[in-house]
PDB file of C-alpha atoms and ligand atoms in Angstrom:
ATOM      1  CA  MET A   1     -17.230  34.205  98.973  1.00 61.00           C
ATOM      2  CA  GLU A   2     -14.910  31.673  97.392  1.00 68.00           C
ATOM      3  CA  ILE A   3     -13.848  30.385 100.785  1.00 72.00           C
ATOM      4  CA  ARG A   4     -17.503  30.081 101.831  1.00 78.00           C
ATOM      5  CA  LEU A   5     -18.269  28.041  98.703  1.00 75.00           C
ATOM      6  CA  ALA A   6     -15.323  25.726  99.375  1.00 77.00           C
ATOM      7  CA  GLU A   7     -16.508  25.233 102.962  1.00 79.00           C
ATOM      8  CA  ASP A   8     -20.038  24.419 101.796  1.00 81.00           C
ATOM      9  CA  LEU A   9     -18.684  21.857  99.329  1.00 79.00           C
ATOM     10  CA  MET A  10     -16.576  20.283 102.056  1.00 81.00           C
ATOM     11  CA  ASP A  11     -19.558  20.169 104.434  1.00 87.00           C
ATOM     12  CA  ALA A  12     -21.719  18.526 101.775  1.00 92.00           C
ATOM     13  CA  ASN A  13     -18.969  15.982 101.117  1.00 95.00           C
ATOM     14  CA  ASN A  14     -18.477  15.223 104.786  1.00 93.00           C
ATOM     15  CA  ARG A  15     -22.227  14.737 105.346  1.00 95.00           C
ATOM     16  CA  VAL A  16     -22.255  12.017 102.659  1.00 97.00           C
ATOM     17  CA  ALA A  17     -19.063  10.570 104.165  1.00 98.00           C
ATOM     18  CA  ALA A  18     -20.669  10.324 107.621  1.00 97.00           C
ATOM     19  CA  LYS A  19     -23.624   8.470 106.094  1.00 97.00           C
ATOM     20  CA  LEU A  20     -21.275   6.063 104.277  1.00 98.00           C
ATOM     21  CA  LYS A  21     -19.216   5.469 107.399  1.00 96.00           C
ATOM     22  CA  SER A  22     -22.282   4.541 109.394  1.00 95.00           C
ATOM     23  CA  HIS A  23     -23.560   2.277 106.589  1.00 96.00           C
ATOM     24  CA  LEU A  24     -20.208   0.482 106.176  1.00 96.00           C
ATOM     25  CA  SER A  25     -19.698   0.164 109.941  1.00 93.00           C
ATOM     26  CA  LYS A  26     -23.121  -1.445 110.409  1.00 93.00           C
ATOM     27  CA  LYS A  27     -22.019  -4.087 107.920  1.00 94.00           C
ATOM     28  CA  GLY A  28     -18.761  -4.595 109.857  1.00 94.00           C
ATOM     29  CA  ILE A  29     -16.600  -3.468 106.933  1.00 96.00           C
ATOM     30  CA  LEU A  30     -13.176  -1.979 107.747  1.00 97.00           C
ATOM     31  CA  THR A  31     -12.634   0.820 105.219  1.00 98.00           C
ATOM     32  CA  LEU A  32      -9.235   2.294 104.403  1.00 98.00           C
ATOM     33  CA  ASN A  33      -8.431   5.387 102.349  1.00 98.00           C
ATOM     34  CA  PHE A  34      -4.915   5.240 100.823  1.00 98.00           C
ATOM     35  CA  LEU A  35      -3.111   8.523 100.142  1.00 98.00           C
ATOM     36  CA  SER A  36       0.245   9.221  98.511  1.00 98.00           C
ATOM     37  CA  SER A  37       1.892  11.087  95.703  1.00 97.00           C
ATOM     38  CA  PRO A  38       1.748   9.367  92.284  1.00 97.00           C
ATOM     39  CA  GLY A  39       4.192   6.467  91.994  1.00 97.00           C
ATOM     40  CA  ALA A  40       4.675   5.813  95.713  1.00 98.00           C
ATOM     41  CA  GLY A  41       3.278   2.305  95.209  1.00 98.00           C
ATOM     42  CA  LYS A  42      -0.361   2.380  96.358  1.00 98.00           C
ATOM     43  CA  THR A  43      -1.605  -0.074  93.729  1.00 97.00           C
ATOM     44  CA  THR A  44       1.271  -2.513  94.261  1.00 98.00           C
ATOM     45  CA  LEU A  45       0.932  -2.395  98.050  1.00 98.00           C
ATOM     46  CA  ILE A  46      -2.823  -3.019  97.833  1.00 98.00           C
ATOM     47  CA  GLU A  47      -2.327  -5.873  95.307  1.00 98.00           C
ATOM     48  CA  LYS A  48       0.211  -7.617  97.539  1.00 98.00           C
ATOM     49  CA  THR A  49      -1.955  -7.019 100.616  1.00 98.00           C
ATOM     50  CA  LEU A  50      -4.997  -8.540  98.867  1.00 98.00           C
ATOM     51  CA  GLN A  51      -2.939 -11.606  97.925  1.00 97.00           C
ATOM     52  CA  ARG A  52      -1.992 -12.139 101.575  1.00 97.00           C
ATOM     53  CA  LEU A  53      -5.601 -11.656 102.721  1.00 97.00           C
ATOM     54  CA  LYS A  54      -6.909 -14.423 100.454  1.00 96.00           C
ATOM     55  CA  GLY A  55      -8.761 -16.942 102.607  1.00 94.00           C
ATOM     56  CA  LEU A  56      -8.561 -14.626 105.644  1.00 94.00           C
ATOM     57  CA  ALA A  57     -10.852 -11.737 104.700  1.00 94.00           C
ATOM     58  CA  LYS A  58     -13.203 -10.828 101.880  1.00 95.00           C
ATOM     59  CA  THR A  59     -11.889  -7.721 100.162  1.00 97.00           C
ATOM     60  CA  ALA A  60     -12.664  -5.236  97.404  1.00 98.00           C
ATOM     61  CA  VAL A  61     -11.009  -2.134  95.996  1.00 98.00           C
ATOM     62  CA  ILE A  62     -12.333   1.199  94.811  1.00 98.00           C
ATOM     63  CA  VAL A  63      -9.604   2.895  92.822  1.00 97.00           C
ATOM     64  CA  GLY A  64      -9.490   6.530  91.793  1.00 96.00           C
ATOM     65  CA  ASP A  65      -7.465   7.956  88.936  1.00 96.00           C
ATOM     66  CA  VAL A  66      -7.879  11.008  86.732  1.00 95.00           C
ATOM     67  CA  GLN A  67      -8.258   8.723  83.705  1.00 96.00           C
ATOM     68  CA  THR A  68      -7.915   5.091  82.526  1.00 96.00           C
ATOM     69  CA  SER A  69      -8.991   1.761  84.030  1.00 96.00           C
ATOM     70  CA  ARG A  70      -5.424   0.464  84.264  1.00 96.00           C
ATOM     71  CA  ASP A  71      -5.469  -0.083  88.020  1.00 96.00           C
ATOM     72  CA  LYS A  72      -8.884  -1.800  87.949  1.00 96.00           C
ATOM     73  CA  GLN A  73      -7.509  -4.140  85.255  1.00 97.00           C
ATOM     74  CA  ARG A  74      -4.474  -4.936  87.417  1.00 96.00           C
ATOM     75  CA  PHE A  75      -6.687  -5.821  90.380  1.00 97.00           C
ATOM     76  CA  GLU A  76      -9.027  -7.914  88.250  1.00 96.00           C
ATOM     77  CA  GLU A  77      -6.122  -9.785  86.661  1.00 97.00           C
ATOM     78  CA  GLY A  78      -5.157 -10.770  90.202  1.00 96.00           C
ATOM     79  CA  GLY A  79      -8.685 -12.099  90.753  1.00 96.00           C
ATOM     80  CA  PHE A  80      -9.857  -9.236  92.990  1.00 96.00           C
ATOM     81  CA  ASP A  81     -13.080  -7.241  92.907  1.00 96.00           C
ATOM     82  CA  ALA A  82     -12.397  -3.669  91.825  1.00 97.00           C
ATOM     83  CA  VAL A  83     -14.350  -0.594  90.817  1.00 97.00           C
ATOM     84  CA  GLN A  84     -12.641   2.236  88.948  1.00 97.00           C
ATOM     85  CA  ILE A  85     -13.536   5.887  89.461  1.00 97.00           C
ATOM     86  CA  ASN A  86     -12.253   8.365  86.875  1.00 96.00           C
ATOM     87  CA  THR A  87     -12.289  11.892  88.257  1.00 96.00           C
ATOM     88  CA  GLU A  88     -11.780  13.409  84.768  1.00 95.00           C
ATOM     89  CA  GLY A  89      -9.391  16.059  86.013  1.00 94.00           C
ATOM     90  CA  GLY A  90     -10.379  16.030  89.691  1.00 95.00           C
ATOM     91  CA  CYS A  91      -7.385  15.720  92.006  1.00 95.00           C
ATOM     92  CA  HIS A  92      -9.107  13.768  94.802  1.00 96.00           C
ATOM     93  CA  LEU A  93     -12.003  11.366  95.390  1.00 97.00           C
ATOM     94  CA  THR A  94     -15.191  12.648  97.004  1.00 97.00           C
ATOM     95  CA  ALA A  95     -17.722  10.812  99.166  1.00 98.00           C
ATOM     96  CA  PRO A  96     -20.477  10.980  96.483  1.00 97.00           C
ATOM     97  CA  MET A  97     -18.084   9.286  94.011  1.00 98.00           C
ATOM     98  CA  VAL A  98     -17.477   6.493  96.529  1.00 98.00           C
ATOM     99  CA  GLU A  99     -21.207   6.232  97.276  1.00 98.00           C
ATOM    100  CA  LYS A 100     -21.869   5.598  93.583  1.00 98.00           C
ATOM    101  CA  ALA A 101     -19.012   3.075  93.312  1.00 98.00           C
ATOM    102  CA  LEU A 102     -20.434   1.112  96.268  1.00 98.00           C
ATOM    103  CA  ASP A 103     -23.472   0.255  94.113  1.00 96.00           C
ATOM    104  CA  SER A 104     -21.203  -2.085  92.112  1.00 95.00           C
ATOM    105  CA  LEU A 105     -19.999  -4.039  95.160  1.00 96.00           C
ATOM    106  CA  GLU A 106     -21.558  -6.885  97.131  1.00 93.00           C
ATOM    107  CA  LEU A 107     -21.332  -5.236 100.553  1.00 95.00           C
ATOM    108  CA  ASP A 108     -22.918  -8.028 102.584  1.00 92.00           C
ATOM    109  CA  ALA A 109     -20.010 -10.327 101.782  1.00 87.00           C
ATOM    110  CA  LEU A 110     -17.321  -7.715 102.331  1.00 95.00           C
ATOM    111  CA  GLU A 111     -14.914  -7.447 105.289  1.00 95.00           C
ATOM    112  CA  ILE A 112     -12.209  -4.993 104.208  1.00 97.00           C
ATOM    113  CA  LEU A 113     -12.681  -2.217 101.641  1.00 98.00           C
ATOM    114  CA  PHE A 114      -9.607  -0.544 100.153  1.00 98.00           C
ATOM    115  CA  ILE A 115     -10.038   2.892  98.617  1.00 98.00           C
ATOM    116  CA  GLU A 116      -7.058   4.000  96.537  1.00 98.00           C
ATOM    117  CA  ASN A 117      -7.264   7.777  96.263  1.00 98.00           C
ATOM    118  CA  VAL A 118      -5.939   9.858  93.365  1.00 97.00           C
ATOM    119  CA  GLY A 119      -2.146  10.249  93.655  1.00 96.00           C
ATOM    120  CA  ASN A 120      -1.811  13.576  95.468  1.00 94.00           C
ATOM    121  CA  LEU A 121      -0.558  14.427  98.962  1.00 96.00           C
ATOM    122  CA  VAL A 122      -2.532  17.672  99.255  1.00 96.00           C
ATOM    123  CA  CYS A 123      -6.348  17.766  99.085  1.00 94.00           C
ATOM    124  CA  PRO A 124      -7.260  14.058  99.563  1.00 96.00           C
ATOM    125  CA  ALA A 125      -6.374  14.683 103.221  1.00 95.00           C
ATOM    126  CA  GLY A 126      -9.336  17.081 103.563  1.00 93.00           C
ATOM    127  CA  PHE A 127     -12.063  14.937 102.008  1.00 95.00           C
ATOM    128  CA  GLN A 128     -13.603  12.192 104.129  1.00 96.00           C
ATOM    129  CA  LEU A 129     -14.833   9.200 102.122  1.00 98.00           C
ATOM    130  CA  GLY A 130     -16.532   7.239 104.902  1.00 98.00           C
ATOM    131  CA  GLU A 131     -13.289   5.512 105.876  1.00 98.00           C
ATOM    132  CA  ASP A 132     -12.279   4.205 109.288  1.00 97.00           C
ATOM    133  CA  MET A 133      -8.770   5.418 108.673  1.00 97.00           C
ATOM    134  CA  LYS A 134      -6.427   6.991 106.208  1.00 98.00           C
ATOM    135  CA  VAL A 135      -3.152   5.256 105.357  1.00 98.00           C
ATOM    136  CA  VAL A 136      -0.436   7.458 103.884  1.00 98.00           C
ATOM    137  CA  LEU A 137       2.417   6.050 101.812  1.00 98.00           C
ATOM    138  CA  LEU A 138       5.864   7.594 101.509  1.00 98.00           C
ATOM    139  CA  SER A 139       8.368   5.901  99.212  1.00 98.00           C
ATOM    140  CA  THR A 140      12.120   5.938  99.717  1.00 98.00           C
ATOM    141  CA  THR A 141      12.520   7.201  96.147  1.00 97.00           C
ATOM    142  CA  GLU A 142      10.519  10.405  96.663  1.00 95.00           C
ATOM    143  CA  GLY A 143      12.470  11.900  99.568  1.00 92.00           C
ATOM    144  CA  ASP A 144      12.400  11.986 103.336  1.00 97.00           C
ATOM    145  CA  ASP A 145      11.243  15.610 103.574  1.00 96.00           C
ATOM    146  CA  LYS A 146       7.605  15.085 102.545  1.00 97.00           C
ATOM    147  CA  PRO A 147       5.897  14.839 105.980  1.00 97.00           C
ATOM    148  CA  GLY A 148       6.925  18.383 106.934  1.00 97.00           C
ATOM    149  CA  LYS A 149       6.034  19.708 103.470  1.00 96.00           C
ATOM    150  CA  TYR A 150       2.581  18.070 103.307  1.00 97.00           C
ATOM    151  CA  PRO A 151       1.614  17.827 106.980  1.00 98.00           C
ATOM    152  CA  ALA A 152      -2.167  17.413 106.532  1.00 97.00           C
ATOM    153  CA  ALA A 153      -1.777  14.014 104.860  1.00 98.00           C
ATOM    154  CA  PHE A 154       0.387  12.750 107.728  1.00 98.00           C
ATOM    155  CA  PHE A 155      -1.710  14.423 110.430  1.00 98.00           C
ATOM    156  CA  SER A 156      -4.949  12.883 109.160  1.00 97.00           C
ATOM    157  CA  ALA A 157      -3.581   9.332 108.750  1.00 98.00           C
ATOM    158  CA  GLN A 158      -3.515   6.556 111.336  1.00 98.00           C
ATOM    159  CA  ALA A 159      -0.752   4.654 109.594  1.00 98.00           C
ATOM    160  CA  MET A 160       2.216   5.568 107.427  1.00 98.00           C
ATOM    161  CA  ILE A 161       3.816   2.988 105.199  1.00 98.00           C
ATOM    162  CA  ILE A 162       7.343   3.710 104.033  1.00 98.00           C
ATOM    163  CA  THR A 163       7.404   1.834 100.732  1.00 98.00           C
ATOM    164  CA  LYS A 164      10.234   0.610  98.463  1.00 98.00           C
ATOM    165  CA  ILE A 165      12.337  -0.034 101.580  1.00 98.00           C
ATOM    166  CA  ASP A 166      14.410  -2.477  99.482  1.00 98.00           C
ATOM    167  CA  LEU A 167      15.721   0.524  97.515  1.00 98.00           C
ATOM    168  CA  LEU A 168      16.815   2.416 100.637  1.00 98.00           C
ATOM    169  CA  ALA A 169      20.551   1.837 100.100  1.00 96.00           C
ATOM    170  CA  LEU A 170      20.315   3.263  96.575  1.00 97.00           C
ATOM    171  CA  THR A 171      18.857   6.571  97.753  1.00 97.00           C
ATOM    172  CA  ASN A 172      19.801   9.324 100.200  1.00 97.00           C
ATOM    173  CA  PHE A 173      16.471   8.838 102.028  1.00 98.00           C
ATOM    174  CA  ASP A 174      17.070   9.318 105.769  1.00 98.00           C
ATOM    175  CA  LEU A 175      14.706   6.825 107.413  1.00 98.00           C
ATOM    176  CA  ASP A 176      15.177   8.230 110.897  1.00 98.00           C
ATOM    177  CA  PHE A 177      14.536  11.788 109.755  1.00 98.00           C
ATOM    178  CA  ALA A 178      11.365  10.822 107.833  1.00 98.00           C
ATOM    179  CA  LYS A 179       9.939   8.932 110.812  1.00 98.00           C
ATOM    180  CA  LYS A 180      10.748  11.710 113.296  1.00 98.00           C
ATOM    181  CA  ASP A 181       9.291  14.339 110.960  1.00 98.00           C
ATOM    182  CA  ALA A 182       6.048  12.341 110.606  1.00 98.00           C
ATOM    183  CA  LEU A 183       5.794  11.639 114.348  1.00 98.00           C
ATOM    184  CA  ARG A 184       6.361  15.324 115.134  1.00 98.00           C
ATOM    185  CA  ILE A 185       3.199  16.049 113.089  1.00 98.00           C
ATOM    186  CA  ASN A 186       1.274  13.029 114.357  1.00 98.00           C
ATOM    187  CA  PRO A 187       2.712  11.279 117.442  1.00 98.00           C
ATOM    188  CA  LYS A 188       0.106   8.489 117.220  1.00 97.00           C
ATOM    189  CA  LEU A 189       1.059   7.479 113.678  1.00 98.00           C
ATOM    190  CA  LYS A 190       1.745   3.748 113.313  1.00 98.00           C
ATOM    191  CA  ILE A 191       4.723   3.346 110.964  1.00 98.00           C
ATOM    192  CA  PHE A 192       5.522   0.365 108.747  1.00 98.00           C
ATOM    193  CA  GLU A 193       8.578  -0.157 106.549  1.00 98.00           C
ATOM    194  CA  VAL A 194       7.619  -2.269 103.580  1.00 98.00           C
ATOM    195  CA  SER A 195       8.809  -3.629 100.278  1.00 98.00           C
ATOM    196  CA  SER A 196       5.647  -4.696  98.489  1.00 98.00           C
ATOM    197  CA  LEU A 197       7.637  -6.452  95.761  1.00 98.00           C
ATOM    198  CA  LYS A 198      10.180  -8.232  97.963  1.00 98.00           C
ATOM    199  CA  GLY A 199       7.759  -8.874 100.843  1.00 98.00           C
ATOM    200  CA  GLU A 200       9.780  -7.210 103.618  1.00 98.00           C
ATOM    201  CA  GLY A 201       7.527  -5.841 106.372  1.00 98.00           C
ATOM    202  CA  MET A 202       4.336  -7.201 104.803  1.00 98.00           C
ATOM    203  CA  VAL A 203       3.535  -9.675 107.604  1.00 97.00           C
ATOM    204  CA  ASP A 204       3.454  -6.950 110.279  1.00 97.00           C
ATOM    205  CA  TRP A 205       1.317  -4.664 108.111  1.00 98.00           C
ATOM    206  CA  VAL A 206      -1.204  -7.367 107.187  1.00 97.00           C
ATOM    207  CA  ASP A 207      -1.455  -8.612 110.793  1.00 96.00           C
ATOM    208  CA  TRP A 208      -2.093  -5.066 112.012  1.00 96.00           C
ATOM    209  CA  LEU A 209      -4.762  -4.630 109.358  1.00 96.00           C
ATOM    210  CA  LEU A 210      -6.471  -7.920 110.201  1.00 95.00           C
ATOM    211  CA  HIS A 211      -6.621  -7.015 113.880  1.00 94.00           C
ATOM    212  CA  ARG A 212      -8.318  -3.745 113.002  1.00 94.00           C
ATOM    213  CA  ALA A 213     -10.757  -5.625 110.753  1.00 95.00           C
ATOM    214  CA  LYS A 214     -11.404  -8.128 113.526  1.00 91.00           C
ATOM    215  CA  ARG A 215     -12.364  -5.339 115.900  1.00 87.00           C
ATOM    216  CA  LYS A 216     -15.119  -4.443 113.439  1.00 85.00           C
ATOM    217  CA  ARG A 217     -16.150  -8.024 112.810  1.00 81.00           C
ATOM    218  CA  ARG A 218     -15.573 -10.573 115.528  1.00 68.00           C
ATOM    219  CA  ASP A 219     -15.924 -13.689 113.369  1.00 63.00           C
ATOM    220  CA  LEU A 220     -12.950 -12.786 111.155  1.00 66.00           C
ATOM    221  CA  LYS A 221     -10.139 -15.349 111.028  1.00 67.00           C
ATOM    222  CA  LEU A 222      -6.586 -14.357 111.955  1.00 72.00           C
ATOM    223  CA  PRO A 223      -3.467 -15.984 110.505  1.00 71.00           C
ATOM    224  CA  ASP A 224      -1.889 -18.841 112.517  1.00 72.00           C
ATOM    225  CA  GLY A 225       0.674 -17.613 114.989  1.00 70.00           C
ATOM    226  CA  CYS A 226      -0.484 -14.010 114.758  1.00 68.00           C
ATOM    227  CA  THR A 227       0.779 -12.345 117.918  1.00 59.00           C
ATOM    228  CA  LEU A 228       0.028  -8.655 117.427  1.00 55.00           C
TER     229      LEU A 228
HETATM  230 MG1  LIG B 301      -2.652   3.411  91.403  1.00 63.62          MG
HETATM  231 ZN1  LIG B 302      -8.138  17.741  94.976  1.00 63.62          ZN
END
């Protein structure tokens, strides 16, 4: 009975997600759903990505946390459009939450929508939000053994970003092991190694993102010299 109820809830969520995906796709908006454990650097990565996309793509962020508007404030201080969702105890975002948040955004002007999920590597993997793709973050400070421990997050993502790569030498994180473990679960996973704060790896990530956005919207500009 409990399992049946959970399946019904998931079905209801995924029906709303399918509607959102079709709506966002018709408008040519590339939508990304960012997953990671708390503290892996989702907000910082998105902030630094938005800075690099200035003048190249029109962006907005929907950010989910259990409580507080701290992340929304950070985005707004950087001059970016952001909507905060507080789940009030919920450990993941749902499609109806995103549907409501979309009311606060000017969708006709939008080209890339970033959805920062609640920090949690478990259930966000199972809830579609209308995204084109999930992006999973794994930081060098949280350990190289996470892909095998939380396979659904890595299986459901199209890209994995290994964050805090500048701290690699200070940790016992085995980069090769982490990448192999993730690729064993999902051989198609595109992997980036990034330091959001120091800038390492950001050009490749942003170029990759812009090319995906361009596929959805042909009039999007690409940076000079972009070769990907
Ligand atoms: Mg955050
Ligand atoms: Zn959850």
